[in-house]
Every structure is written in C-alpha cells, then in structure tokens.
mmCIF file of C-alpha atoms and ligand atoms in Angstrom:
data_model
loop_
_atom_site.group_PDB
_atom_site.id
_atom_site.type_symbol
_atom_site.label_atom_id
_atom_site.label_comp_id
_atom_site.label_asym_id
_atom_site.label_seq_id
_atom_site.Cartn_x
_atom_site.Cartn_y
_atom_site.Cartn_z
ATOM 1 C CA UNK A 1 25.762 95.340 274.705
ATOM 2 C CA UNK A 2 26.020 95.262 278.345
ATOM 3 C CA UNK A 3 24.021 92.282 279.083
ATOM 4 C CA UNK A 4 25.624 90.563 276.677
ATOM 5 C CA UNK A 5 29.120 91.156 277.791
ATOM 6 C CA UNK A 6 27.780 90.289 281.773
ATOM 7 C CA UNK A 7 26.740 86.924 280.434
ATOM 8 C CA UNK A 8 29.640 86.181 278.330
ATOM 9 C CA UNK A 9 31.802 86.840 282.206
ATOM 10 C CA UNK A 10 33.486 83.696 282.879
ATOM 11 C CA UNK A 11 31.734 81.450 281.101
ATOM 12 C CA UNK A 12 33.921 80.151 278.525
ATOM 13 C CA UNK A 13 33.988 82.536 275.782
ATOM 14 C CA UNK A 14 36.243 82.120 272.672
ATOM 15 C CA UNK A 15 40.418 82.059 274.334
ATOM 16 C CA UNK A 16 39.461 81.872 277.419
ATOM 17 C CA UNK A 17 41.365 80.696 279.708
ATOM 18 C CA UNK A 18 39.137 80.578 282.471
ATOM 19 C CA UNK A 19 40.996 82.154 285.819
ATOM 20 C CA UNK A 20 42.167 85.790 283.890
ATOM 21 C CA UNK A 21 46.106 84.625 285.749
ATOM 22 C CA UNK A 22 49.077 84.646 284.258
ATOM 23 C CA UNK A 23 51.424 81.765 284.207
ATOM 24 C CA UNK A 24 54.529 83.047 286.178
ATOM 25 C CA UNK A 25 56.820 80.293 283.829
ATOM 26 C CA UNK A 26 54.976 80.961 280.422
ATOM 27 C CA UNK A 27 58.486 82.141 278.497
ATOM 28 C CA UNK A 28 55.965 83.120 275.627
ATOM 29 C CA UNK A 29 55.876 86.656 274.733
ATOM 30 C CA UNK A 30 54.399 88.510 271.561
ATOM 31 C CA UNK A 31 55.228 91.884 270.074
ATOM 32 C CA UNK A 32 52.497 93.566 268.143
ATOM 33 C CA UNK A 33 54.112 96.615 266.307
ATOM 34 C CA UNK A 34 52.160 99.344 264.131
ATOM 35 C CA UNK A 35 53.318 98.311 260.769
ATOM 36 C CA UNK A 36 55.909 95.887 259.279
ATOM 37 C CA UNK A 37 59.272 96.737 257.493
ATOM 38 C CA UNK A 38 59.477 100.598 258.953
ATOM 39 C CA UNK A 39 62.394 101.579 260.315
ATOM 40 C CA UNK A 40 61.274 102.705 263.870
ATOM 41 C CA UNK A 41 59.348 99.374 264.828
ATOM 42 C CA UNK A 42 62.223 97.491 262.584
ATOM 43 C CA UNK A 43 64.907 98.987 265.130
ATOM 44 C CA UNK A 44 62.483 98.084 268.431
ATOM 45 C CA UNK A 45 61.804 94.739 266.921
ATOM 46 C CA UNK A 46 65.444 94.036 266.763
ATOM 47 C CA UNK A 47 66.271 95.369 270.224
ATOM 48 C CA UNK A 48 63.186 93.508 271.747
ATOM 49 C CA UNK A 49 64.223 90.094 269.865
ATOM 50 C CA UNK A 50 67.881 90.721 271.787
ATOM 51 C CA UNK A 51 66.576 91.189 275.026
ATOM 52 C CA UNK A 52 64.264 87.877 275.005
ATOM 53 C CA UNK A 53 66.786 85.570 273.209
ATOM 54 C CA UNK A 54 69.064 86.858 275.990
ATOM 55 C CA UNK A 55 66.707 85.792 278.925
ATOM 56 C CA UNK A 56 65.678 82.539 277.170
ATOM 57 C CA UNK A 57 61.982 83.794 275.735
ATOM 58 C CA UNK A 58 60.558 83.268 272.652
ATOM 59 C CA UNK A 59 59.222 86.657 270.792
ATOM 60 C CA UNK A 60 56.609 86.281 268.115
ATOM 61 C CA UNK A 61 57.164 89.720 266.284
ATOM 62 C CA UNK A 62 54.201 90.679 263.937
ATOM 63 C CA UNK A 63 52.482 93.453 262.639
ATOM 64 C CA UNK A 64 50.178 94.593 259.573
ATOM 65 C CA UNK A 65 50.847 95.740 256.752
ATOM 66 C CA UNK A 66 50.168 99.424 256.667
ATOM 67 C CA UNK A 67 49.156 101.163 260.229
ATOM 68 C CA UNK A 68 45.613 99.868 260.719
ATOM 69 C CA UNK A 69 43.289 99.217 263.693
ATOM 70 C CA UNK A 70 41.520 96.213 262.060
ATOM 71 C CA UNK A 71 44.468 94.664 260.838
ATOM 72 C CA UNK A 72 46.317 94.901 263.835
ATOM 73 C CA UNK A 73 43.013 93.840 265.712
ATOM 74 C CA UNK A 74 43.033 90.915 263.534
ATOM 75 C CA UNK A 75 46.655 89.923 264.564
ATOM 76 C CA UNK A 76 45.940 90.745 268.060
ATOM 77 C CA UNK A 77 42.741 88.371 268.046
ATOM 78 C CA UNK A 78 45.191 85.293 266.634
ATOM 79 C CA UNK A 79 47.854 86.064 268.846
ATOM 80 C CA UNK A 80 45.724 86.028 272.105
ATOM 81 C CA UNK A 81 44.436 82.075 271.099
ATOM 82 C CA UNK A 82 48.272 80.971 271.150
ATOM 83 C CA UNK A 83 48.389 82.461 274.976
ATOM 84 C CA UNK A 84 51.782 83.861 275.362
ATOM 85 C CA UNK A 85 52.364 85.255 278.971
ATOM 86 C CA UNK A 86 52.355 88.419 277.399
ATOM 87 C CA UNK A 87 51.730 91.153 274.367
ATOM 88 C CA UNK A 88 53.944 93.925 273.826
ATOM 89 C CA UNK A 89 51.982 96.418 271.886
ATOM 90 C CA UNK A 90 51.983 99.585 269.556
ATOM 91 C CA UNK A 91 48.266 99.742 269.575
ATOM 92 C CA UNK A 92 47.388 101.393 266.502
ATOM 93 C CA UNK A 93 44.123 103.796 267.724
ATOM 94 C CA UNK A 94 43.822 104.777 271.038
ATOM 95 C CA UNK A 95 40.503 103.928 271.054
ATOM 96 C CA UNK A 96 39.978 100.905 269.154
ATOM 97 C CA UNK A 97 42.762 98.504 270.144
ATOM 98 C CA UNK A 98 40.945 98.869 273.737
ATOM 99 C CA UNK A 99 38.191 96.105 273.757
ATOM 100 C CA UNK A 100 40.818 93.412 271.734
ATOM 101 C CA UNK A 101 43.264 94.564 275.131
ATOM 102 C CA UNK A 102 41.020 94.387 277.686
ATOM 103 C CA UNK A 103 39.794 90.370 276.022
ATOM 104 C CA UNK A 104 43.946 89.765 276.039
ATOM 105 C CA UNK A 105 43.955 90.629 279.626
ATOM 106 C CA UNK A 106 41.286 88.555 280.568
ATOM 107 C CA UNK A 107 42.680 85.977 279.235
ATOM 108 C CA UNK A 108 46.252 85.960 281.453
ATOM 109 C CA UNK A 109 48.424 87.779 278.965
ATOM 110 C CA UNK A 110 49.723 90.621 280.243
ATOM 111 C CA UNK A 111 49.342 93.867 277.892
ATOM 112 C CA UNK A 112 52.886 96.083 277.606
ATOM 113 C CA UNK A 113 52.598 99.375 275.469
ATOM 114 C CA UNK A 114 55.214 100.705 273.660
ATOM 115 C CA UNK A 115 55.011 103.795 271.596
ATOM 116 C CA UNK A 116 51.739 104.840 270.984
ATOM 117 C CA UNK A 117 48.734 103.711 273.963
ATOM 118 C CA UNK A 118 45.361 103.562 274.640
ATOM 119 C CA UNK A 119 43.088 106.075 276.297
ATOM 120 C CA UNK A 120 42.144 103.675 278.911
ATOM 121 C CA UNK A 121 45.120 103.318 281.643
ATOM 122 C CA UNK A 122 43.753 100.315 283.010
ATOM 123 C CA UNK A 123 44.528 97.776 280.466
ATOM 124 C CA UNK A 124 48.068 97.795 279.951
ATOM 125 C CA UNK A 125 50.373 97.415 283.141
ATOM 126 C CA UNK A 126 52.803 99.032 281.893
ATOM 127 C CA UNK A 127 53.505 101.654 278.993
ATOM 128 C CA UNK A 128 56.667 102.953 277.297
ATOM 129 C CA UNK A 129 57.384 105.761 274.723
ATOM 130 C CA UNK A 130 58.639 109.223 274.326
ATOM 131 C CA UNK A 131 57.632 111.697 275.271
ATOM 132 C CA UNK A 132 55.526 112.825 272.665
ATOM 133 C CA UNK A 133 53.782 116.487 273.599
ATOM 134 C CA UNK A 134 57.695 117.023 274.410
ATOM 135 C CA UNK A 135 58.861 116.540 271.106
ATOM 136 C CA UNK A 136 56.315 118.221 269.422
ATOM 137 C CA UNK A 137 57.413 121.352 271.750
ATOM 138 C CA UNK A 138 61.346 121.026 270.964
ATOM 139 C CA UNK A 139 60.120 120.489 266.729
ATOM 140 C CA UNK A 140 58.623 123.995 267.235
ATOM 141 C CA UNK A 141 61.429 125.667 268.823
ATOM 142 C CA UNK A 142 63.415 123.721 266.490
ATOM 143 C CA UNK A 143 61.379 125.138 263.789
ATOM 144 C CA UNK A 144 61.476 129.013 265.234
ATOM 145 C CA UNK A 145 65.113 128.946 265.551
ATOM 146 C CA UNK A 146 65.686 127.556 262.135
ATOM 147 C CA UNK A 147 63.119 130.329 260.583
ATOM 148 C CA UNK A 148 64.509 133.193 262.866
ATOM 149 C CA UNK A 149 62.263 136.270 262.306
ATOM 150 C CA UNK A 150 60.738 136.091 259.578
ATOM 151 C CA UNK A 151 57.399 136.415 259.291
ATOM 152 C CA UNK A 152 55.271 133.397 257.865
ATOM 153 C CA UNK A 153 52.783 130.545 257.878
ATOM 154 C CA UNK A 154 53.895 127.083 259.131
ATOM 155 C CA UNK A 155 51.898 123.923 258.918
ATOM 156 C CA UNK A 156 52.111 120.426 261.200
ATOM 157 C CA UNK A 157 51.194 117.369 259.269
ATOM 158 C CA UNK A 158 49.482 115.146 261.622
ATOM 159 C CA UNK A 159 49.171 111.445 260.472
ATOM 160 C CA UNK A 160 45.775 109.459 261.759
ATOM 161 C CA UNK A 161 43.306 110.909 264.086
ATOM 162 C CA UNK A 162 43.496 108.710 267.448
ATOM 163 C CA UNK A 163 47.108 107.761 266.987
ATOM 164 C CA UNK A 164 48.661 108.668 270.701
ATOM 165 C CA UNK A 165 52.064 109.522 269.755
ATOM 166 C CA UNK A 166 51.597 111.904 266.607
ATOM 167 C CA UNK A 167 48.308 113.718 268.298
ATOM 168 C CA UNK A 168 50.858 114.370 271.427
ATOM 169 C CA UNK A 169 53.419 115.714 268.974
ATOM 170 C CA UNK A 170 51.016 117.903 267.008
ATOM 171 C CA UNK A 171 49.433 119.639 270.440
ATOM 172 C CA UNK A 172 53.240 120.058 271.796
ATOM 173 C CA UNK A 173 54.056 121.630 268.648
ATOM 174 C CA UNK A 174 50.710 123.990 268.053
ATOM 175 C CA UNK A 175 50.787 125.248 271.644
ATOM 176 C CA UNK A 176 54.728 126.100 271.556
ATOM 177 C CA UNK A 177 54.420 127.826 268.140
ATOM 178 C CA UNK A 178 51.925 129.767 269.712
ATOM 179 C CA UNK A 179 54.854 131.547 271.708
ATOM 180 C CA UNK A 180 56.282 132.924 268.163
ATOM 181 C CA UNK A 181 54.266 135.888 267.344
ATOM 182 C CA UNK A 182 55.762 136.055 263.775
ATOM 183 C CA UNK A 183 55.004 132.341 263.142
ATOM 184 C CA UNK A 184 51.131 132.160 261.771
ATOM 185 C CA UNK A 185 49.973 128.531 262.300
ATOM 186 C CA UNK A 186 47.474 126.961 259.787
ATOM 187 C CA UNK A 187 44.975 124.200 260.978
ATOM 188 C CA UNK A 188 46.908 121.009 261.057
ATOM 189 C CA UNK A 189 46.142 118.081 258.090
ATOM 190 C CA UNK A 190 45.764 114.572 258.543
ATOM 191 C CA UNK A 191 48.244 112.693 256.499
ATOM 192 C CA UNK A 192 46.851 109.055 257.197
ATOM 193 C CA UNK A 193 50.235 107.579 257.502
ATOM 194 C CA UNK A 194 51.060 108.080 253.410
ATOM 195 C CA UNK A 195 54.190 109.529 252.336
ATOM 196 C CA UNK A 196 52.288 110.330 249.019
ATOM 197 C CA UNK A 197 49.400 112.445 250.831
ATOM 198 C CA UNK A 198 51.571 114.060 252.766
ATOM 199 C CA UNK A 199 53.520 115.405 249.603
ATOM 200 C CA UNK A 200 50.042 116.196 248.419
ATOM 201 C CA UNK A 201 49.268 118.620 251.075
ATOM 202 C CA UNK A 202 52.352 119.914 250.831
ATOM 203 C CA UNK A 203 52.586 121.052 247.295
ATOM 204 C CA UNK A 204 48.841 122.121 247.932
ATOM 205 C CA UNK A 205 49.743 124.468 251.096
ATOM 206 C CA UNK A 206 52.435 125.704 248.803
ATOM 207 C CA UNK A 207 50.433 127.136 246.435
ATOM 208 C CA UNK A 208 47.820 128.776 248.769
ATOM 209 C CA UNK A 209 50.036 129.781 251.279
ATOM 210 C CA UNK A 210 53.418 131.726 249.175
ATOM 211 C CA UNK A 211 54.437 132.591 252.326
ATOM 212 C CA UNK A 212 55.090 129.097 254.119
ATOM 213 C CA UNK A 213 58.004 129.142 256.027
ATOM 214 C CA UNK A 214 58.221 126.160 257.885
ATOM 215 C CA UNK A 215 56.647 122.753 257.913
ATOM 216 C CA UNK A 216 56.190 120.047 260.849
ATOM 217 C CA UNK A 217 55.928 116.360 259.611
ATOM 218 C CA UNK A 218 54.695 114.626 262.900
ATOM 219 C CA UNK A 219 56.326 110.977 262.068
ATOM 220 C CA UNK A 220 58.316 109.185 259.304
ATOM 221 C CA UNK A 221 56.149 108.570 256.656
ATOM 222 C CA UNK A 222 54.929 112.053 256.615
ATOM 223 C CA UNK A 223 58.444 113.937 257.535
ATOM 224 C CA UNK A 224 59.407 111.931 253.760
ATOM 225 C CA UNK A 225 56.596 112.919 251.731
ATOM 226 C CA UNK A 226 56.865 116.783 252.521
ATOM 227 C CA UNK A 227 60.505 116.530 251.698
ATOM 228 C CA UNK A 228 59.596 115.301 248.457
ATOM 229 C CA UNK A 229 57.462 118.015 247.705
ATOM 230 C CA UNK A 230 59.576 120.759 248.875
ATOM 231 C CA UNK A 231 62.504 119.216 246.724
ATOM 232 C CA UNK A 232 60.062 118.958 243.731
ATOM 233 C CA UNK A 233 58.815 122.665 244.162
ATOM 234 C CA UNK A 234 62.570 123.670 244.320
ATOM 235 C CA UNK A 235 61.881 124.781 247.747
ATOM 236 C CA UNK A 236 63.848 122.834 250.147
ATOM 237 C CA UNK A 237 66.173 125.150 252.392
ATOM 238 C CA UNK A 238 63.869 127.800 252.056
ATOM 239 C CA UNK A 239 61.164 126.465 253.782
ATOM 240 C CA UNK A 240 61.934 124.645 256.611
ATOM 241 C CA UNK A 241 61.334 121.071 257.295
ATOM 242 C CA UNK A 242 61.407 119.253 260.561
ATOM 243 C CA UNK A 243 60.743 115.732 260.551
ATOM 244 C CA UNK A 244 60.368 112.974 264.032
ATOM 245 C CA UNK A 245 61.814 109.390 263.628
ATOM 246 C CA UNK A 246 65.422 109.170 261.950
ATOM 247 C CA UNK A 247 64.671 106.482 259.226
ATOM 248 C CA UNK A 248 67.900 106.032 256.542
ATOM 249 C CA UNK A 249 66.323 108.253 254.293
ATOM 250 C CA UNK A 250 65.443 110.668 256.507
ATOM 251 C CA UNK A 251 69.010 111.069 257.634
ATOM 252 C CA UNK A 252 69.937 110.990 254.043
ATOM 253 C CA UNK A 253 67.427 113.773 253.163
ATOM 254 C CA UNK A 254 68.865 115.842 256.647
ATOM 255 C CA UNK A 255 72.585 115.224 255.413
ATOM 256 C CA UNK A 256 71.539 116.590 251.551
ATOM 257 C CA UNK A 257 69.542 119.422 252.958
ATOM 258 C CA UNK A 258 65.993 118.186 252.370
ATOM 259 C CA UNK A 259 65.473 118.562 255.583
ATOM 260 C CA UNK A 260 66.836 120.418 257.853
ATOM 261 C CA UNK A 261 66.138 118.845 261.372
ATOM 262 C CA UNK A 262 64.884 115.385 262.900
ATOM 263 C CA UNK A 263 63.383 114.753 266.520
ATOM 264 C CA UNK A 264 64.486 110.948 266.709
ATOM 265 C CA UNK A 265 63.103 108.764 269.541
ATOM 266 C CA UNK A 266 64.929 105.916 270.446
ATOM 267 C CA UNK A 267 62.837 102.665 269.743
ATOM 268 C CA UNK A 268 65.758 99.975 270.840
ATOM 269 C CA UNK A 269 65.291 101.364 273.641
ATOM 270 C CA UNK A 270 61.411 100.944 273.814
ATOM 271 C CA UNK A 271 61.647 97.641 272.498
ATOM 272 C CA UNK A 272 64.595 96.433 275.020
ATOM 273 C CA UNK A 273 62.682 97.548 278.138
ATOM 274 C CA UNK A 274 59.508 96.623 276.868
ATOM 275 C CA UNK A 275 60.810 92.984 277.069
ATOM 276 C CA UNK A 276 62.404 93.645 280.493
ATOM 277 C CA UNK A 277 59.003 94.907 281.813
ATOM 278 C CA UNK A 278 56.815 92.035 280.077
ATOM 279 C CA UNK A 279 58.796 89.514 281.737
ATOM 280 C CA UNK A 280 58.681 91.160 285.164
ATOM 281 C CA UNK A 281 54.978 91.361 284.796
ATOM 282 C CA UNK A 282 54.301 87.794 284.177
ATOM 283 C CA UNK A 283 56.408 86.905 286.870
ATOM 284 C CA UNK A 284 54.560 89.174 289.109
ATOM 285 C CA UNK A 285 56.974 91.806 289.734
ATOM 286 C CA UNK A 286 56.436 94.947 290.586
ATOM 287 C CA UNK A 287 56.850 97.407 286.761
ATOM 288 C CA UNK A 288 57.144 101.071 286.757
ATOM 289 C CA UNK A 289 53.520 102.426 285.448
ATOM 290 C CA UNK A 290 55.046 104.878 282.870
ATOM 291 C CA UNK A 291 58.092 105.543 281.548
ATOM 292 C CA UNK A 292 59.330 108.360 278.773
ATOM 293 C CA UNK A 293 62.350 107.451 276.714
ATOM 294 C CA UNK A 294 64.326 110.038 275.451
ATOM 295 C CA UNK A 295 64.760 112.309 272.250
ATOM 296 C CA UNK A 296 67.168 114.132 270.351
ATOM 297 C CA UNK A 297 67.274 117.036 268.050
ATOM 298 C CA UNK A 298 69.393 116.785 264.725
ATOM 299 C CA UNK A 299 70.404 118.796 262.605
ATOM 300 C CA UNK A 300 73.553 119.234 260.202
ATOM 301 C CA UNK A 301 75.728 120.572 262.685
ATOM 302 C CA UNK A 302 75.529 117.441 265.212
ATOM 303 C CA UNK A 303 74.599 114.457 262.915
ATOM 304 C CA UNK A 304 78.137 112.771 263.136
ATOM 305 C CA UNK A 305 77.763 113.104 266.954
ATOM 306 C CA UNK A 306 74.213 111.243 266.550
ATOM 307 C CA UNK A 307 74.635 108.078 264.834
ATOM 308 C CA UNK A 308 73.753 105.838 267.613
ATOM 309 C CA UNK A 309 69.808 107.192 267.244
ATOM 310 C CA UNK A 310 69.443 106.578 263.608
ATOM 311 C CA UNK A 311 66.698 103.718 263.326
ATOM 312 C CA UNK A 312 67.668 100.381 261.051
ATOM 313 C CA UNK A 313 66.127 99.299 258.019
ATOM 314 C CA UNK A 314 66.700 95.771 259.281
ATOM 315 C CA UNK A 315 68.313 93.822 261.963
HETATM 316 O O1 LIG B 401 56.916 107.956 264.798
HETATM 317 C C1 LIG B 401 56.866 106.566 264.897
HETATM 318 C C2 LIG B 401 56.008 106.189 266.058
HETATM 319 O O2 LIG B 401 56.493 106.815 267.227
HETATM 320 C C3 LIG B 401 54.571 106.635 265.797
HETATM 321 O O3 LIG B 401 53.752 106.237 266.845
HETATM 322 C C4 LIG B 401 54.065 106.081 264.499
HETATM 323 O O4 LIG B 401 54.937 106.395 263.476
HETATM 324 C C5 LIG B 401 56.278 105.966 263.643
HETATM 325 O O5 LIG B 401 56.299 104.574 263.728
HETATM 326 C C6 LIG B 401 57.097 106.355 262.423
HETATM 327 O O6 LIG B 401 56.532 105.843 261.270
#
C-alpha cells in the first residue's frame, strides 16, 4: 500500500492537477451533504445556495440517497474531476470519507466540514457543527427533568457507528445520565439511520424493559421512528421521548405530544458559514479552525418562541 501510494506522488494520477494549489479566482464550489431530501441538510443546502448566489459562486449541491460512505464516496470521486475551488462536506464516516478527502486536497480543492467530520484534523481546513457531546448532555438533563424521580431504565438510540455527530451526542448523553442515580441506562442500539429500525428497537426495549422511562433518539430519522412506536404501544407521554434535529414532523409530533422535547441545531447556519469559510480558503484567507454552532432545547412550553430553528422540508 505504501509503495504504491509513494509512486503514485505527483506523477499524474487520475484528477490530478499536478501543483496540489488552489486557484484563488476558481468561483466553483461543491456541497456534499449526508443524504438528499432531509430536512436538516435541506435547510443548510438552502442557506449555503444563498450565501454563494450572493457572492457570485456557483454551488453544486449533491448528496446520496440514504446516508452512505460509498455512495457519498462515489459523489465525492465525480465531484473532485470537475475541480471546484472547493468541497463543503458532511462526510458520512469518520473514517472512511478520509482517503477520498485527503485525494480532493491534493488536488487544489479545499475540503470544508460541516456537521459531522473526520477523525483526521488535517484534511479539512476548516470544520463547522454543533456541538455535539453538548447536546447529548442538555438531551439528558432534558430527559431527567422531564422524568423527575422516578425510578427507571432509559435507552439512547444511536444511528451508524463512525458517524461524528450522533457518537458525540450518545457519549454526552451516557456520561450526563450517569449523574441521575434513579435513571438506569441500557447499552445504547445502533439504529443505522432507519426510522423503521429504530421503531423496532423501540417496541422491542418496551417489552423487555416495563419499566422504560425515557428514550434518547440521537438524530431525525431515529427521534421519528421511536415516536412511532411509543404512539403505537399507547405509550407516548408516559415514556419520555427526546429527539435532536427539528424536522416538520418532528415539531408536529412535539406539538401533539409524541414527543416531548427536541435539541435542534441550526444547519442554515452551518451551511451559510460554511460558504463564507470555503471562499476565504480558496482565496487564501486566514479561516477559524473550528467552530460550534449553537442549539436549543424545545419543548411545549417554548415552541412558539422557537420557530426560527425548525429545519425546511424544502427551499
Ligand atoms: O442530526 C443531523 C445531523 O447533525 C447528523 O450528523 C446526521 O443526521 C442528521 O442529518 C439528521 O438526520
């Protein structure tokens, strides 16, 4: 592997550009988001398509179909042979997303996170999100609160193993519910991403555990499916949900009392700075190295207050 890479340095491999620069006047710039049609990456796509038509650059916004390292590796790959001066990205495994980077870089494009990020620092020059251990901390003592003190089991859904932002939230949220003595916390469950296997779980840890008292859904697609199976086991309000993200049905489900709070992010913001900062960085300017966007608690008693963070299903 190594030797192979050494002699591939340089010498004209597939994209290449040859020099690794940047163009400072390339008004190119791609956005690479974790999946298409969901309403967090809809509402940064939006924002981020604002920002560049403002400033007079040209976004290509695409993304695969479900949230998937070798589809979005895929994209990635076709994207970096059209050499736009730089890719904003949600990469979609913290691990995997990291040689496809590091090959954009070398190429002159300059690599922007947003949301989730590698492992590696090096590759991006810049990276934007929540913060996500953060929010996984203020979902538990969201959680506690709504529970009080009764005693009970409480379960985080996690969604894909190596996705930055939900791993963050699930830590933040296992080592604050660790402060609740009558809160028992049962080993976290990967969701993959689907709504329907997070309802799965759900209705499973129902059954085993009687005494569940409060679940954590780590994202959107997850927070929905374990609303759906509390409502279908009669159950919602009784055990308490807390969902991240603030999609229109999640909002919906928080207004109806299917849920009974949502940590929402705020991905026009991502998506409007993560513009701001790709340009800077292909003209050479200086970009901050990390930045953490904020987050909000909802619940019924502040959601007219809130409407300004609920995410769009479209522009
Ligand atoms: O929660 C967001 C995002 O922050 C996360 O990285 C992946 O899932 C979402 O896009 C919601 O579906």
């Amino acid at each position: 592997g190594a030797a192979l890479l050494l002699a591939g340095c340089g010498s004209g491999q597939i994209g290449d550009t040859g020099n690794g620069q940047t163009d400072p006047n390339n008004k190119n710039l791609a956005l690479i988001t974790g999946m298409r049609g969901e309403p967090f990456y809809v509402s940064m796509e939006c924002a981020a398509q604002q920002e560049a038509s403002a400033q007079g650059y040209q976004l290509n916004a695409q993304a695969p179909e479900k949230f998937e390292q070798a589809e979005q590796s895929q994209i990635l790959g076709g994207i970096v042979s059209t050499k736009p001066g730089a890719v904003i990205i949600a990469p979609t495994d913290d691990k995997a997303l990291a040689a496809p980077l590091q090959q954009a870089k070398s190429n002159g494009i300059q690599v922007v996170e947003v949301d989730t990020a590698l492992e590696d620092r090096s590759i991006s020059v810049t990276s934007l999100s929540s913060d996500n251990y953060a929010g996984g901390q203020l979902a538990a003592q969201t959680l506690a609160q709504l529970v009080g003190d009764k005693p009970g089991s409480v379960l985080a859904l996690n969604t894909k193993a190596g996705t930055s932002t939900t791993d963050a939230r699930a830590k933040g949220f296992e080592e604050e519910i660790a402060k609740h003595p009558n809160l028992k916390l049962l080993p976290t469950q990967y969701t993959e991403n689907e709504a329907a296997t997070a309802a799965q779980i759900v209705s499973a840890t129902l059954a085993a555990n009687p005494d569940l008292v409060g679940v954590f859904g780590t994202n959107l697609n997850t927070g929905e499916g374990a609303a759906t199976a509390l409502f279908n086991a009669s159950k919602s309000g009784q055990v308490q949900l807390v969902g991240f993200d603030a999609s229109p049905k999640q909002v919906d489900d928080l207004r109806n009392g299917r849920v009974q709070a949502l940590i929402a992010q705020n991905p026009g913001k991502i998506g409007q700075e993560g513009v701001k900062r790709a340009i800077a960085a292909i003209k050479g300017q200086p970009v901050e190295r990390e930045t953490k966007t904020e987050m909000i608690a909802i619940t019924k008693d502040n959601i007219d207050q809130q409407a300004q963070y609920f995410y769009k299903a479209h522009c």
